[in-house]
PDB file of C-alpha atoms in Angstrom:
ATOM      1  CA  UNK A   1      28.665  15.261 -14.223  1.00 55.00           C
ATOM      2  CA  UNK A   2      26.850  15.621 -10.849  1.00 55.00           C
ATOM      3  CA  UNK A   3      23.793  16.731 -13.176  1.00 56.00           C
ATOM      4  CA  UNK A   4      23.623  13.616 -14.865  1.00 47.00           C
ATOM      5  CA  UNK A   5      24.475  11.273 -12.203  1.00 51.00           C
ATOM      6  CA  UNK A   6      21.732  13.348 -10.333  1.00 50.00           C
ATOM      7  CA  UNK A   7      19.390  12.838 -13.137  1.00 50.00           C
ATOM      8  CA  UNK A   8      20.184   9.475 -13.428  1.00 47.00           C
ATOM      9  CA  UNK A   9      19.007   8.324 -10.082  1.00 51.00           C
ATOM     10  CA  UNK A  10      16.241  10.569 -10.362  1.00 51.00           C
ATOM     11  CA  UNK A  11      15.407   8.043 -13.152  1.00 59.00           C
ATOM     12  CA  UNK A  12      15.723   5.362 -11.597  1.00 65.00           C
ATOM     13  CA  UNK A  13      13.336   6.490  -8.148  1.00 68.00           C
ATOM     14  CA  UNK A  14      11.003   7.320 -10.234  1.00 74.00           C
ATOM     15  CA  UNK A  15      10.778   3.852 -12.357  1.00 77.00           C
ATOM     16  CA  UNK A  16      11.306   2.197  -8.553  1.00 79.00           C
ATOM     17  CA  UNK A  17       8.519   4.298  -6.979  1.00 83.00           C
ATOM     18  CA  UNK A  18       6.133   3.083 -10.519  1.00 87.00           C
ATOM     19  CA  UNK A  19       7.559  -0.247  -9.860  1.00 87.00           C
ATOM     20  CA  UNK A  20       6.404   0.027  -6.496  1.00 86.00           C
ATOM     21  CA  UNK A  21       2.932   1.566  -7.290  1.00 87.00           C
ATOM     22  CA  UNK A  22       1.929  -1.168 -10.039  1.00 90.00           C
ATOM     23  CA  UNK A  23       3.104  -4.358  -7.530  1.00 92.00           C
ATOM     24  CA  UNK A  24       0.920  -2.973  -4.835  1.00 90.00           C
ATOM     25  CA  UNK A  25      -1.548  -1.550  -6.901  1.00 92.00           C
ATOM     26  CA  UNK A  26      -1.949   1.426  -5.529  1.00 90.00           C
ATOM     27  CA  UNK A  27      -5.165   2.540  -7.304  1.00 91.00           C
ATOM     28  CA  UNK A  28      -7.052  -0.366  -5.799  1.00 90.00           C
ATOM     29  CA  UNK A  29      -5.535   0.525  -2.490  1.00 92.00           C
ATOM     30  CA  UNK A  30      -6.293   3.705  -2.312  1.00 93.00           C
ATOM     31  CA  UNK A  31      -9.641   2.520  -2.940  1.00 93.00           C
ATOM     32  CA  UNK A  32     -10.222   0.211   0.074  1.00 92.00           C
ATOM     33  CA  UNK A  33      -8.370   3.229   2.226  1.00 94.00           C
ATOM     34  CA  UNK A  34     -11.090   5.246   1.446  1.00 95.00           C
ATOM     35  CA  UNK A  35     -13.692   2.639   2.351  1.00 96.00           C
ATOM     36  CA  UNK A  36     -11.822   1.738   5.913  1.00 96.00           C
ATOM     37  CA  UNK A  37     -11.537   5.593   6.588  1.00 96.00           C
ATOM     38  CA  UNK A  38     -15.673   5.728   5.379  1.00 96.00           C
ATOM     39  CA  UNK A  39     -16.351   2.924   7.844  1.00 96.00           C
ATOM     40  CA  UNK A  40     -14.357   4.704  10.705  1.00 97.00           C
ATOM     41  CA  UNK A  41     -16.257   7.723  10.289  1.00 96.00           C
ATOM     42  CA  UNK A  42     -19.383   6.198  10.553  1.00 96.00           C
ATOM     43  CA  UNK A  43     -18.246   4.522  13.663  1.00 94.00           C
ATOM     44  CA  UNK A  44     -16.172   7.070  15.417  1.00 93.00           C
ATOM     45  CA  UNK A  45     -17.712   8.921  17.909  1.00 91.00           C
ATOM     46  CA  UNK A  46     -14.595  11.252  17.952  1.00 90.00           C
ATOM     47  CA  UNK A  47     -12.355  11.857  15.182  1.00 91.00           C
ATOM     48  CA  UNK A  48      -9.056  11.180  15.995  1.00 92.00           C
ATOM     49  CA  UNK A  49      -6.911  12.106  13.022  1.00 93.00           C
ATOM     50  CA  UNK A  50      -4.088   9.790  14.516  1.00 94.00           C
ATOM     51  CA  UNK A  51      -6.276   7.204  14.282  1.00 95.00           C
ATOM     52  CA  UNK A  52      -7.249   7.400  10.381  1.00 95.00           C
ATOM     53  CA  UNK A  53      -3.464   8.071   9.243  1.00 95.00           C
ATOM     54  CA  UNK A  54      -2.757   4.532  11.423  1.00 96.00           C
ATOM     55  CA  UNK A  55      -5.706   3.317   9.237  1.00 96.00           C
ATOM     56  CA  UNK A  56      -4.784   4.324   5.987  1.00 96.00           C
ATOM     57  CA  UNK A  57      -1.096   3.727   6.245  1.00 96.00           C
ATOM     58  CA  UNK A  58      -1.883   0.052   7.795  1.00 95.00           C
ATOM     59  CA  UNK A  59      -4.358  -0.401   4.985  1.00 95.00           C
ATOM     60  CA  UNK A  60      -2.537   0.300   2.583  1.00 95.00           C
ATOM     61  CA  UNK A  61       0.568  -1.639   3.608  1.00 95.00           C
ATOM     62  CA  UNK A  62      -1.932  -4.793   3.863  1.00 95.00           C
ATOM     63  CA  UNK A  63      -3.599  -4.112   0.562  1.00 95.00           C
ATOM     64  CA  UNK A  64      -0.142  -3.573  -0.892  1.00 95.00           C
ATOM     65  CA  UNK A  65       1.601  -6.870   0.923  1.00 95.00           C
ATOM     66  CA  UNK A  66      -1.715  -8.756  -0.624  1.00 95.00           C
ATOM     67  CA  UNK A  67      -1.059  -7.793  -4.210  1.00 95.00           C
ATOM     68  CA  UNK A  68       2.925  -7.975  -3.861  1.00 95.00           C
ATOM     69  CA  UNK A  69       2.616 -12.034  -2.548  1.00 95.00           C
ATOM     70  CA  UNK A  70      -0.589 -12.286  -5.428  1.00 95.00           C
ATOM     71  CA  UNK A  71       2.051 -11.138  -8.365  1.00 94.00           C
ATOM     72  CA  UNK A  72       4.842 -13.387  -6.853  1.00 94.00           C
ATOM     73  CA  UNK A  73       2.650 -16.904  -6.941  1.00 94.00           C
ATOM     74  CA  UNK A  74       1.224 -15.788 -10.268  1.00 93.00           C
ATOM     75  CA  UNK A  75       4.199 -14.812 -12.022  1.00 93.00           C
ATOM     76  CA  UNK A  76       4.279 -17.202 -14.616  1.00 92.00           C
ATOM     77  CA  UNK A  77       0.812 -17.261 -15.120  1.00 92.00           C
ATOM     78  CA  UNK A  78       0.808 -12.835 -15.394  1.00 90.00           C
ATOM     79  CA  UNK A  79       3.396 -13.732 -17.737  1.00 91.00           C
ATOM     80  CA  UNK A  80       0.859 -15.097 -20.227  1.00 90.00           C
ATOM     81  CA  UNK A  81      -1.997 -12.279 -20.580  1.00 92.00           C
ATOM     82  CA  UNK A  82      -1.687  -9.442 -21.889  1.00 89.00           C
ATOM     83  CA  UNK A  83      -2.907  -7.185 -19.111  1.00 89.00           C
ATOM     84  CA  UNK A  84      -0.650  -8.474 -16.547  1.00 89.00           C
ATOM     85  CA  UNK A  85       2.599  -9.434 -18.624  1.00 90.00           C
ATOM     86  CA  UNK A  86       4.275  -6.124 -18.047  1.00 90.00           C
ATOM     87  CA  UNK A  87       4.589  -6.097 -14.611  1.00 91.00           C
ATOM     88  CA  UNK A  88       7.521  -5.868 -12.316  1.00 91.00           C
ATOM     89  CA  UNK A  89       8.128  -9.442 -11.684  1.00 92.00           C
ATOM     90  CA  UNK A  90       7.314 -11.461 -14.741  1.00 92.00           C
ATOM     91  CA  UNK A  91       8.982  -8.181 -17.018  1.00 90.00           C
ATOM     92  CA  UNK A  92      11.779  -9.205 -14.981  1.00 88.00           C
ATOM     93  CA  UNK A  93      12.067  -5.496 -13.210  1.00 91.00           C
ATOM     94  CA  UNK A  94      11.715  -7.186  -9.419  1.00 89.00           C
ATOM     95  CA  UNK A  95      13.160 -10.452  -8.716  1.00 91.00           C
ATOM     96  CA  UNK A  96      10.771 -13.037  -6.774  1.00 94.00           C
ATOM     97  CA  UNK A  97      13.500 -12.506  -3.862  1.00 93.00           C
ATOM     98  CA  UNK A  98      12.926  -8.513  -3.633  1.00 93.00           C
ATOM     99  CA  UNK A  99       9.079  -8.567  -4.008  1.00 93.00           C
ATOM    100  CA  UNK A 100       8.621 -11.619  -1.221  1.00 94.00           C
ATOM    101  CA  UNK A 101      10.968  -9.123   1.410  1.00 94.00           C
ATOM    102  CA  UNK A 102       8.745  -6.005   0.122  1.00 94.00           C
ATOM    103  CA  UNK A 103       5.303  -7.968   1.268  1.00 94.00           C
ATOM    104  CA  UNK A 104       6.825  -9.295   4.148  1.00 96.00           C
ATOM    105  CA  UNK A 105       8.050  -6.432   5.407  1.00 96.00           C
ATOM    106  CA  UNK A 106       4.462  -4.310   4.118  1.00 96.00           C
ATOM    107  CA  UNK A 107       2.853  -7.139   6.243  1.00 96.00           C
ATOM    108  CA  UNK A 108       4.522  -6.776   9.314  1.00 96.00           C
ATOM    109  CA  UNK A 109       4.595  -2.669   9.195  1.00 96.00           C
ATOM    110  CA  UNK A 110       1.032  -3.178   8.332  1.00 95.00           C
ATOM    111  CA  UNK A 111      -0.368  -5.519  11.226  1.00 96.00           C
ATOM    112  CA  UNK A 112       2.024  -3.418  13.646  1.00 96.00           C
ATOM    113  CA  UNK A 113       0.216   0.007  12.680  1.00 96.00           C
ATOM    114  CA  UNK A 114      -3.349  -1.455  12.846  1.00 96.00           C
ATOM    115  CA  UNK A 115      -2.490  -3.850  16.092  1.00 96.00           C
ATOM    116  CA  UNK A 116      -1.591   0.067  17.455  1.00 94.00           C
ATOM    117  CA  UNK A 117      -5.354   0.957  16.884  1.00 93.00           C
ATOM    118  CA  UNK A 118      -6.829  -2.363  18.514  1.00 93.00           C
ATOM    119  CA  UNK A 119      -6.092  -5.877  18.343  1.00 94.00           C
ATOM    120  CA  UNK A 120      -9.398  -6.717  16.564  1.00 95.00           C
ATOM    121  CA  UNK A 121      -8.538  -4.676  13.403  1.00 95.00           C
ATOM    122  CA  UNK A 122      -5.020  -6.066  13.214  1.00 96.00           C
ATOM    123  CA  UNK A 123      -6.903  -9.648  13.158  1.00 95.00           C
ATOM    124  CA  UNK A 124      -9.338  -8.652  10.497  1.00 94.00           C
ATOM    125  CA  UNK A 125      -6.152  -7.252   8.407  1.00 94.00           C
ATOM    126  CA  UNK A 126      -4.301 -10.661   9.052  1.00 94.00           C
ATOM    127  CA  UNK A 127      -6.877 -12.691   7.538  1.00 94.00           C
ATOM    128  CA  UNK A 128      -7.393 -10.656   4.937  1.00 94.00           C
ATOM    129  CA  UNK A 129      -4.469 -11.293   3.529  1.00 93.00           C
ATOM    130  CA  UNK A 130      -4.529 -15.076   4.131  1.00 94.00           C
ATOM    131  CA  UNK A 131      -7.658 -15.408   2.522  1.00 94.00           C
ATOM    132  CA  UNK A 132      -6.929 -13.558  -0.407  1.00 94.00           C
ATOM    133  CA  UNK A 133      -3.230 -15.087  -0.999  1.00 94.00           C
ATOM    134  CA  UNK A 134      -3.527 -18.950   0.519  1.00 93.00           C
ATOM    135  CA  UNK A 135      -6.798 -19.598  -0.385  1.00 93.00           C
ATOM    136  CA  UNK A 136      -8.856 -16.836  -3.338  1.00 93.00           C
ATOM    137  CA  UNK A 137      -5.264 -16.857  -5.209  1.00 93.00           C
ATOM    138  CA  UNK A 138      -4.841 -20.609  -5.420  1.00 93.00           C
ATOM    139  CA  UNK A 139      -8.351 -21.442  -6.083  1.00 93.00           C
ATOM    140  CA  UNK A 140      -8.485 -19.155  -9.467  1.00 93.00           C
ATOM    141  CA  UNK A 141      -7.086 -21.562 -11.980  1.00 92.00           C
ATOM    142  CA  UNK A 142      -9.397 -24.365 -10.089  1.00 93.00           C
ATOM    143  CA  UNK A 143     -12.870 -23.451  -9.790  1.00 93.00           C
ATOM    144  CA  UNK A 144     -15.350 -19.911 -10.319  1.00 92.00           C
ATOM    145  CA  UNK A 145     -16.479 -20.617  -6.899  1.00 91.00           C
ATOM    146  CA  UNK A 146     -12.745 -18.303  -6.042  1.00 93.00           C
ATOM    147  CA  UNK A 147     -15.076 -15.224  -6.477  1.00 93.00           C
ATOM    148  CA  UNK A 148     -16.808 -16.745  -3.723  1.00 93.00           C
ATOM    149  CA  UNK A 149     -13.830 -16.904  -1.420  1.00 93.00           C
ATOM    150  CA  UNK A 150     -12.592 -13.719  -3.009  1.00 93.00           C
ATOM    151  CA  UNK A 151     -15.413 -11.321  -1.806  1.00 94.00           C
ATOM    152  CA  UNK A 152     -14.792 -12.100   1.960  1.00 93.00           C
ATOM    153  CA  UNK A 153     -11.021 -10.187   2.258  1.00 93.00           C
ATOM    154  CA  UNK A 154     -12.623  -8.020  -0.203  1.00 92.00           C
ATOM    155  CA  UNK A 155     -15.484  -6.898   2.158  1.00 94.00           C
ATOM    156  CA  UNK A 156     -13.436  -6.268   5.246  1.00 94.00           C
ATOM    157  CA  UNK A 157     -12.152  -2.693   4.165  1.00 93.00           C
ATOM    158  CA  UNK A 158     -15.443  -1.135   5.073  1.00 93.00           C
ATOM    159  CA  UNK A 159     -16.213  -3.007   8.501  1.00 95.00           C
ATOM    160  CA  UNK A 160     -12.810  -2.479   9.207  1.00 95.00           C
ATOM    161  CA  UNK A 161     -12.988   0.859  10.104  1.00 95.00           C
ATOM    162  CA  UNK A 162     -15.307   0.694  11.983  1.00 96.00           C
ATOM    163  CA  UNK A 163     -13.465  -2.222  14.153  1.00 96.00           C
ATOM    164  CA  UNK A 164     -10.642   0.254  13.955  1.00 95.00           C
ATOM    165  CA  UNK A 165     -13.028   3.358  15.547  1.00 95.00           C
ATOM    166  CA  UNK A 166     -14.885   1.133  17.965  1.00 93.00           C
ATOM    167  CA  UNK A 167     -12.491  -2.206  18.669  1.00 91.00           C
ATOM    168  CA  UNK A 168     -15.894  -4.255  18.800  1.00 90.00           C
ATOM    169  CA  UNK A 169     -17.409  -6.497  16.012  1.00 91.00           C
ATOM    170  CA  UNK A 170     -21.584  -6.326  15.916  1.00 92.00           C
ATOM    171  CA  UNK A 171     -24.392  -5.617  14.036  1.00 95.00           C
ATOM    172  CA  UNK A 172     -23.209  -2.152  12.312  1.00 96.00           C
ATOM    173  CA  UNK A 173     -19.814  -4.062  10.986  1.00 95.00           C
ATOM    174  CA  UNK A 174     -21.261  -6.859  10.044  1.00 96.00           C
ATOM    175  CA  UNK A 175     -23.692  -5.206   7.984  1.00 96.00           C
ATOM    176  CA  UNK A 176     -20.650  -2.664   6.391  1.00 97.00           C
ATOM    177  CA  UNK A 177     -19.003  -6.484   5.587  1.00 96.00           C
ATOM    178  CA  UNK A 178     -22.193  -7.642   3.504  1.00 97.00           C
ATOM    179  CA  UNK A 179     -23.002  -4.634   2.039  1.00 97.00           C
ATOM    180  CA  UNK A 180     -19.385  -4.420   0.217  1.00 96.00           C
ATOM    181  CA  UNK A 181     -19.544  -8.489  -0.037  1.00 96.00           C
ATOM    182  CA  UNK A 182     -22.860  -8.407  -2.191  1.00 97.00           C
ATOM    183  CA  UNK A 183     -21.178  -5.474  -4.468  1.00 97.00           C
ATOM    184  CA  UNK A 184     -18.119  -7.428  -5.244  1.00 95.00           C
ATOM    185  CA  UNK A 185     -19.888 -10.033  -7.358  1.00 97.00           C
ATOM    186  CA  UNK A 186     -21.336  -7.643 -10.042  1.00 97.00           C
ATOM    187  CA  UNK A 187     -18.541  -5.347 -10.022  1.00 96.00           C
ATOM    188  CA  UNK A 188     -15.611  -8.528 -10.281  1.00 95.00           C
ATOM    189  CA  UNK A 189     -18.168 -10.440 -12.879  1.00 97.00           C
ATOM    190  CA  UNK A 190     -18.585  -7.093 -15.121  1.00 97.00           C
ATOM    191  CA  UNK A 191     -14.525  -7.077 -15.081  1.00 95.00           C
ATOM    192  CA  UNK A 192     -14.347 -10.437 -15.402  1.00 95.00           C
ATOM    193  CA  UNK A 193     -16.450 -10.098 -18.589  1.00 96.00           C
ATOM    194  CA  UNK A 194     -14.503  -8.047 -20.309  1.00 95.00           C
ATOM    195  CA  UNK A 195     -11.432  -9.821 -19.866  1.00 94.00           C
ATOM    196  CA  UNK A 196     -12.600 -13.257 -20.307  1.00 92.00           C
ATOM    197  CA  UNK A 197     -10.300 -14.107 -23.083  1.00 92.00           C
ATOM    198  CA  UNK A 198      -6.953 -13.106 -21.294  1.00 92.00           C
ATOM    199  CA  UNK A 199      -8.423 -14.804 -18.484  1.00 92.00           C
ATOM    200  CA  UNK A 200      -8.165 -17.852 -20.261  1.00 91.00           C
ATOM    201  CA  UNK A 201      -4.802 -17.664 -21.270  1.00 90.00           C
ATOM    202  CA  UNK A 202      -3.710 -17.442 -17.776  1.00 87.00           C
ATOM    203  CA  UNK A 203      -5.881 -20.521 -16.794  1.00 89.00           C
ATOM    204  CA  UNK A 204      -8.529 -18.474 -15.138  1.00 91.00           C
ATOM    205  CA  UNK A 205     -11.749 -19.339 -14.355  1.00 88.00           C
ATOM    206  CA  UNK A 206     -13.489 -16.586 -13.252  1.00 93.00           C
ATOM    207  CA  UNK A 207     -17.235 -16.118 -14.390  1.00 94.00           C
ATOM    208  CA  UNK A 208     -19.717 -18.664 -12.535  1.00 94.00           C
ATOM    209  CA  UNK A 209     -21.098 -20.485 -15.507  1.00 93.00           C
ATOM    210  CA  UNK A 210     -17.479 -20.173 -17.185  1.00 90.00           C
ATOM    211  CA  UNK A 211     -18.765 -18.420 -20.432  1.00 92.00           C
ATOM    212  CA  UNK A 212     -20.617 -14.467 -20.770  1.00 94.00           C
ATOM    213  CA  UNK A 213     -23.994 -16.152 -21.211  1.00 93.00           C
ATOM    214  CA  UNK A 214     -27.199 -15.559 -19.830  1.00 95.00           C
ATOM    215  CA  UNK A 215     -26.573 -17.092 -16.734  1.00 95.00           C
ATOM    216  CA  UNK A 216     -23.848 -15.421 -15.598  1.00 96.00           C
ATOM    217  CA  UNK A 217     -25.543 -12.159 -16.517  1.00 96.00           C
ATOM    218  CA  UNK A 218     -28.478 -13.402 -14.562  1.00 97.00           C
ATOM    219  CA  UNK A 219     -26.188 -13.984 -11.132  1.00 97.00           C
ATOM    220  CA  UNK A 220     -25.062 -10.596 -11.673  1.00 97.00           C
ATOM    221  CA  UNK A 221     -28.348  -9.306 -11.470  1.00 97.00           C
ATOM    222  CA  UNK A 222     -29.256 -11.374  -8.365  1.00 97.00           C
ATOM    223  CA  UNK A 223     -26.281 -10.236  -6.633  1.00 97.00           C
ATOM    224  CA  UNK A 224     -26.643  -6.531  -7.688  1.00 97.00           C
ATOM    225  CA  UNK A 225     -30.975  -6.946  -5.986  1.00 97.00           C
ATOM    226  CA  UNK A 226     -29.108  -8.083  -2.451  1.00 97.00           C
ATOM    227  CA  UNK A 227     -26.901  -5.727  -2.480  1.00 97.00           C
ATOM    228  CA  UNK A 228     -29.532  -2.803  -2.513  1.00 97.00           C
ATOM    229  CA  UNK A 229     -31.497  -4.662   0.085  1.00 97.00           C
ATOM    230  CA  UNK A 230     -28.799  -4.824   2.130  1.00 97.00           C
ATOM    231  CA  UNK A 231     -28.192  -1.310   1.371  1.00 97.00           C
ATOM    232  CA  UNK A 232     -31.297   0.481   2.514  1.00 97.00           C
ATOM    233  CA  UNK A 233     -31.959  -1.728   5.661  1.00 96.00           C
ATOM    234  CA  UNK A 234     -29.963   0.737   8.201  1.00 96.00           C
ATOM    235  CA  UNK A 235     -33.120   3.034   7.304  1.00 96.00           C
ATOM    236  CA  UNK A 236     -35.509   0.028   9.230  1.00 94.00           C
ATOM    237  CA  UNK A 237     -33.470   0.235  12.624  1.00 90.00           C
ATOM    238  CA  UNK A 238     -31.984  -2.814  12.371  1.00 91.00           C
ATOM    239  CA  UNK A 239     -28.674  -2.405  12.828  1.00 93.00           C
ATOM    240  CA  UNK A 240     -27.744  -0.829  16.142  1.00 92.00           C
ATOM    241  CA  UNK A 241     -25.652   2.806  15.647  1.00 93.00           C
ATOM    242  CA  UNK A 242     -25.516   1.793  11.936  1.00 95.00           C
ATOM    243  CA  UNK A 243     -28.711   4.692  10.989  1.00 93.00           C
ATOM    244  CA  UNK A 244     -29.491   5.859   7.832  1.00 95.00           C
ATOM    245  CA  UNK A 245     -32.049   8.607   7.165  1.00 96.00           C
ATOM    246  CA  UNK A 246     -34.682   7.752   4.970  1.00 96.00           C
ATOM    247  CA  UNK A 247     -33.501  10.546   2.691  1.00 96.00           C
ATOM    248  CA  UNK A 248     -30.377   9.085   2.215  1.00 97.00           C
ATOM    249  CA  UNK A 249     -32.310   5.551   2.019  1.00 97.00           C
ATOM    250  CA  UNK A 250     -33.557   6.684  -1.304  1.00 97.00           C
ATOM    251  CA  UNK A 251     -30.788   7.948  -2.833  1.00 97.00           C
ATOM    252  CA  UNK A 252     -28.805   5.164  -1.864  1.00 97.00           C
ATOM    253  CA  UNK A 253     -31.997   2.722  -3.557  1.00 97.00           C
ATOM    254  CA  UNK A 254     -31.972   4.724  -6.726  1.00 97.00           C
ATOM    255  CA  UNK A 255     -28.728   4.501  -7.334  1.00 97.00           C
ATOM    256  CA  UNK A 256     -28.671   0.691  -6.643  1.00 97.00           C
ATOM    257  CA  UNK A 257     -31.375   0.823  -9.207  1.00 97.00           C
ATOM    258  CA  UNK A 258     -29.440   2.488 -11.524  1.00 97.00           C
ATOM    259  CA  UNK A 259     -26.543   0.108 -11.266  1.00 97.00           C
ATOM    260  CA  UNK A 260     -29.549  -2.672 -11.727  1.00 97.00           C
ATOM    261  CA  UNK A 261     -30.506  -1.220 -15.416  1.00 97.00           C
ATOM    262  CA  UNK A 262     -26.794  -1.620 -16.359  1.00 97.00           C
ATOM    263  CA  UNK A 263     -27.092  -5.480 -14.873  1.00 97.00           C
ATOM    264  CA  UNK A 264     -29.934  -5.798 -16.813  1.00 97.00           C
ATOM    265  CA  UNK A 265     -28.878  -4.282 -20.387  1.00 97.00           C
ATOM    266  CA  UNK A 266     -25.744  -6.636 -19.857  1.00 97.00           C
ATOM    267  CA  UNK A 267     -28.420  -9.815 -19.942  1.00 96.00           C
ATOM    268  CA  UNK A 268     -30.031  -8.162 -22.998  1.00 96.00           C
ATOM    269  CA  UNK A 269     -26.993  -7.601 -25.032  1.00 95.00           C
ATOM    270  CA  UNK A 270     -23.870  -9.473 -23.252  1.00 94.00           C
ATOM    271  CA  UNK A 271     -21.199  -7.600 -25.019  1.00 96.00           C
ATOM    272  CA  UNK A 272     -17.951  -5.791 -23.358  1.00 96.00           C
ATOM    273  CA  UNK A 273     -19.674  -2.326 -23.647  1.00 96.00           C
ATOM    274  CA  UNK A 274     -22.170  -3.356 -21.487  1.00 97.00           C
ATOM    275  CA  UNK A 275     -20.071  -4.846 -19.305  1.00 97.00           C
ATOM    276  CA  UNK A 276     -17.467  -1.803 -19.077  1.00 97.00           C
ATOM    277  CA  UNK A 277     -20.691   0.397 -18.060  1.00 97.00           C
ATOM    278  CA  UNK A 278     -21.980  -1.814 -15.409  1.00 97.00           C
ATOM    279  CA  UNK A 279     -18.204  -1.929 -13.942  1.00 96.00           C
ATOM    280  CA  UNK A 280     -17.751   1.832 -14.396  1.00 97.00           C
ATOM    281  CA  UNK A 281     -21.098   1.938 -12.558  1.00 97.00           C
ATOM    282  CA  UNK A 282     -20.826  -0.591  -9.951  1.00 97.00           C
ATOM    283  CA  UNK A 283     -17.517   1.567  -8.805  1.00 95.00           C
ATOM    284  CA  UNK A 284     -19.194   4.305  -8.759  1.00 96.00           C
ATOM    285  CA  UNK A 285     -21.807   3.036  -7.049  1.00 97.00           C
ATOM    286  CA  UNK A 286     -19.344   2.025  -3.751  1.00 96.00           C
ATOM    287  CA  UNK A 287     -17.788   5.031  -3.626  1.00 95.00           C
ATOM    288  CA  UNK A 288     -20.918   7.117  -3.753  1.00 96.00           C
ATOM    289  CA  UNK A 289     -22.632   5.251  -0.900  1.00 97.00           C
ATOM    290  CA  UNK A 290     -20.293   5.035   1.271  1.00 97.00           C
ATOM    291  CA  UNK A 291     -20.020   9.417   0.740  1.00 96.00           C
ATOM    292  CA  UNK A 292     -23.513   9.111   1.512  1.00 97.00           C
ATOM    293  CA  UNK A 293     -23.696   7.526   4.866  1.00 97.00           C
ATOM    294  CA  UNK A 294     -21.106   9.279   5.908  1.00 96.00           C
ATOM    295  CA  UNK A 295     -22.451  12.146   5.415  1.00 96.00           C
ATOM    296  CA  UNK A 296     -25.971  11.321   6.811  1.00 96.00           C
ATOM    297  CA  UNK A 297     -24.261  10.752   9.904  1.00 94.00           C
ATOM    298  CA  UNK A 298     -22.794  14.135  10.070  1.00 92.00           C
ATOM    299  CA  UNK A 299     -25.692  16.550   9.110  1.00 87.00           C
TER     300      UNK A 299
END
């Protein structure tokens, strides 16, 4: 009997832990971790390992509390698509009541741990959160500009870490912020593209010229040429402590360039495919740069 009773709330952790995974989407939080602990690297001038797990945890809760209040004011319209209509709250596995005390809570652990780093980060977390909630979440069903709005608590991971190792905003943040703000518009429109039609079931309006056209793909590549300027230009001394080796300026360009063919053979063909590879490659592309700064900075 103890076996099965065992068993059974084995069970039952494991399906809340999943639960708990999918509301917070903990793949895309893990992601921005890693680009707040990238950005604290490069700003650091000591590593204090107290520091990062303060980052990470605090990131994550923030990321986490983000998603949880996104799912809770879209749970009728998550209810509708097909990629969104299994999770916790509209499958009716977490009530509205349990997931609004799970972001609160996640918000208030979260601002606590980053306000323990400086008060600067914890600021940049807050309004990350009430950007993406009160005014990107709202503004999806209304108008494509949302991507717009979107891309601003979307950029903050990777200038937040280095708020978090240096508790000063400048030049070298600033440019971390635009860097991952120019990235976000290929990378969301590519997704975007492929789920267009479940988009529109929800009410969604998510692709600038509302249809996978020519102009859309042509935005993408626009977006995708800033954000490899942007890129390179801590290899022109431009950007205060922000350096980056001309070496590691070229890798960083070809691989922009690389993500640019995949922009481009979306605007030839403007199918799915094409827009799966340019997504695939665009996060590649974020994670690979950020690897390389970081590690220009350390040999």
């Amino acid at each position: 009997m103890k076996t099965v009773t065992s068993s059974v709330k084995s069970n039952s952790f494991g399906l809340l832990f999943a639960d708990f995974k999918e509301i917070t989407k903990a793949r895309l939080a893990v992601s921005v971790v890693f680009s707040s602990i990238a950005g604290y690297l490069l700003g650091a001038t000591e590593i204090d390992f107290w520091a990062i797990i303060l980052l990470a945890f605090g990131g994550y809760c923030m990321v986490g509390a983000s998603n949880a209040y996104n799912q809770i004011i879209e749970k009728d319209l998550d209810a509708l698509m097909n990629r969104t209509k299994n999770r916790p709250i509209p499958a009716g596995r977490i009530s509205v009541n349990k997931a609004m005390i799970m972001a609160v809570v996640l918000t208030v652990i979260g601002i606590i741990s980053l306000y323990i780093l400086n008060p600067k980060t914890a600021m940049f977390g807050a309004i990350s959160i009430f950007l993406y909630t009160s005014v990107y979440t709202p503004l999806k069903t209304k108008t494509p500009l949302s991507v717009f709005v979107g891309a601003f608590p979307g950029a903050i991971p990777f200038m937040l870490g280095w708020v978090a190792a240096t508790n000063d905003f400048g030049v070298e943040p600033g440019t971390l912020f635009m860097i991952q703000f120019f990235w976000q518009f290929p990378h969301f429109w590519a997704l975007a593209w492929m789920l267009d039609e479940d988009y529109k079931k929800g009410g969604f309006k998510m692709l600038p010229t509302g249809k996978k056209d020519k102009g859309t793909a042509l935005q993408i590549i626009m977006y995708t040429i800033w954000m490899i300027v942007v890129s390179v230009i801590p290899a022109f001394g431009f950007t205060g402590r922000l350096h980056l080796s001309i070496v590691a300026a070229v890798i960083v360009f070809v691989m922009g360039v690389v993500m640019l063919v995949y922009a481009f053979k979306l605007y030839e063909k403007r199918d799915n495919p094409s827009a799966r590879k340019l997504m695939l490659a665009s996060v590649s592309y974020i994670t690979l740069i950020q690897i390389v700064y970081v590690i220009d900075k350390f040999i």
